[in-house]
Amino acid sequence: MSNRTYQFATKAIRTGHNRTNEQEHSEAIFPTSSFVFESAKDAAQVFAGDKPGNLYSRFTNPTVKAFEERLATLEGAERCVATASGMAAVLTTCMGLLNAGDHIVVSRNVFGSIIILFEQHLARFGLEIDFVDLADMNSWQAAIKPNTKMLFLESPSNPLTQIGDIRTLADLAHANNSLLVVDNVFCTPALQQPLAMGADVVVHSATKYLDGQGRAIGGAVLGSNKLMEKVFGFVRTAGPSMGPFNAWIFLKGLETLSLRMQAHSANALELAAWLEQQTVVQQVNYPGLVSHPQHELARQQQNDFGGILSFEIDGGQEAAWKFIDSSRLASITANIGDTKTIVTHPASTTHGRLTPEQKQEAGILAGLVRVSVGLEDIEDIKQDFSRSFT
Ligand SMILES: *Cc1c(COP(=O)(O)O)cnc(C)c1O
């Protein structure tokens, strides 16, 4: 199907579906490790790249390709490379695009495993890393060195929902011959399209909203053909590839992405406004609130404000744990981006390994609770949460 003339929701449902001779209505799954050829000559031509075709599912698989085409059109990317997880997407981006001796500047407020990947693993291979504050443009500027090759951020940030100024950071990156990489997991392309704002690469954990129902682990890297050729070169050789079953789940997830993100955002905004009125709640972090210090920037770069919020409750960890344990509806888990509402205590889970000073500096206070607002009826969520407030 031609993508040019269709709107987002249509592309999310129709792109990448090339029927087989069976004329299947839903996308076919190809659970096969390898593919056969008509003749020895045919095999030689496909291997040489002179003829299109599938060789081996570490390189290409039709179900995975359909997912890649669909997500690429939604992000406005020339090409998408699917990966085994969101972390594999970040690793693959670095392996494809960086060299030993390169310097990268990373927002301090990124997903915890990304910090560990950079600090404990990639640093051993000669990558230089500096961490900066997402919302402080001066600290980005000051961190740039002659060998800086990449700026990396996530916006909104987890769990405080700070916003990174994507356009300004893209200009800063390009003025210094670097790439801007944006982790778009919290917004998805339904709410934010970083490439259109100047970012060079988008990374995804498909595990979260792209699936949206907590069924599988996967990821993706998106950008220009030129950059993705390098990223794909690493994936096809090293093998952090997506399997066909997972690709099928994500394909089906994308079909409802637009609707789900609107509904998550509507529920989250209502819950955030309601939380602000609760006397035991000190502060609510949600970019959709007028009280959010970067509300205007969020409005400029996002279509809506997403499903993640956090709030600080009076009484520190004891009160936060009591709140979490009193809920009968919400799931206690560290995941996000699900139809089911999830509550997390960042200070003792996702950010538990930080020292008390680091927690203070990062704003991960003992009374902070993160909510990934699901698609249950909002009145039921409020009712559930009010149990521990009374
Ligand atoms: C979960 C997550 C990742 C990592 O993805 P996995 O699929 O768990 O490997 C990266 N970035 C963000 C923002 C995430 O929430």
Short mmCIF file of N, CA, C and O and ligand atoms in Angstrom, two decimals, residues 85-87 111 114 154 183 185-186 205 207-208 217-218 336, ligand 1:
data_model
loop_
_atom_site.label_atom_id
_atom_site.label_comp_id
_atom_site.label_asym_id
_atom_site.label_seq_id
_atom_site.Cartn_x
_atom_site.Cartn_y
_atom_site.Cartn_z
N SER A 85 15.13 -6.69 21.91
CA SER A 85 14.62 -5.97 23.08
C SER A 85 14.93 -4.49 22.90
O SER A 85 15.68 -4.12 21.97
N GLY A 86 14.40 -3.68 23.80
CA GLY A 86 14.75 -2.26 23.77
C GLY A 86 16.23 -2.06 24.08
O GLY A 86 16.89 -1.21 23.48
N MET A 87 16.75 -2.84 25.02
CA MET A 87 18.17 -2.71 25.35
C MET A 87 19.04 -3.13 24.16
O MET A 87 20.09 -2.53 23.90
N PHE A 111 16.42 5.45 31.18
CA PHE A 111 16.11 4.12 31.72
C PHE A 111 17.36 3.52 32.39
O PHE A 111 18.45 3.56 31.81
N ILE A 114 20.07 1.43 30.70
CA ILE A 114 20.85 2.14 29.69
C ILE A 114 22.09 2.74 30.34
O ILE A 114 23.19 2.69 29.80
N GLU A 154 15.95 10.65 26.60
CA GLU A 154 14.62 10.07 26.66
C GLU A 154 13.71 11.21 27.08
O GLU A 154 14.05 11.95 28.00
N ASP A 183 15.21 8.15 22.71
CA ASP A 183 14.44 7.00 23.16
C ASP A 183 12.98 7.46 23.23
O ASP A 183 12.64 8.31 24.05
N VAL A 185 10.18 5.75 23.83
CA VAL A 185 9.33 4.70 24.42
C VAL A 185 8.09 5.28 25.12
O VAL A 185 6.99 4.76 24.98
N PHE A 186 8.27 6.38 25.86
CA PHE A 186 7.14 6.91 26.63
C PHE A 186 6.05 7.49 25.74
O PHE A 186 4.88 7.40 26.08
N SER A 205 11.71 0.49 22.90
CA SER A 205 11.40 -0.79 23.49
C SER A 205 9.98 -1.09 23.04
O SER A 205 9.04 -0.43 23.49
N THR A 207 8.43 -3.57 23.82
CA THR A 207 7.86 -4.23 25.00
C THR A 207 6.78 -3.39 25.68
O THR A 207 5.89 -3.93 26.33
N LYS A 208 6.88 -2.08 25.56
CA LYS A 208 5.99 -1.19 26.30
C LYS A 208 4.75 -0.89 25.45
O LYS A 208 4.01 -1.78 25.16
N ILE A 217 8.86 -9.21 24.56
CA ILE A 217 10.02 -8.31 24.63
C ILE A 217 10.52 -8.05 23.20
O ILE A 217 10.68 -9.00 22.41
N GLY A 218 10.76 -6.80 22.88
CA GLY A 218 11.29 -6.46 21.56
C GLY A 218 11.72 -5.02 21.51
O GLY A 218 11.46 -4.25 22.44
N ILE A 336 6.02 -0.72 32.34
CA ILE A 336 5.14 0.40 31.99
C ILE A 336 4.46 0.09 30.66
O ILE A 336 4.82 -0.86 29.97
C1 LIG B 1 11.93 -0.64 29.01
C2 LIG B 1 12.67 0.48 28.45
C3 LIG B 1 13.86 0.26 27.73
C4 LIG B 1 14.46 -1.11 27.54
O1 LIG B 1 13.62 -1.96 26.83
P1 LIG B 1 13.55 -3.57 27.04
O2 LIG B 1 12.57 -3.98 26.01
O3 LIG B 1 13.13 -3.82 28.45
O4 LIG B 1 14.92 -4.10 26.78
C5 LIG B 1 14.50 1.37 27.21
N1 LIG B 1 14.03 2.61 27.39
C6 LIG B 1 12.89 2.87 28.09
C7 LIG B 1 12.42 4.27 28.25
C8 LIG B 1 12.18 1.81 28.64
O5 LIG B 1 11.07 2.06 29.35
#
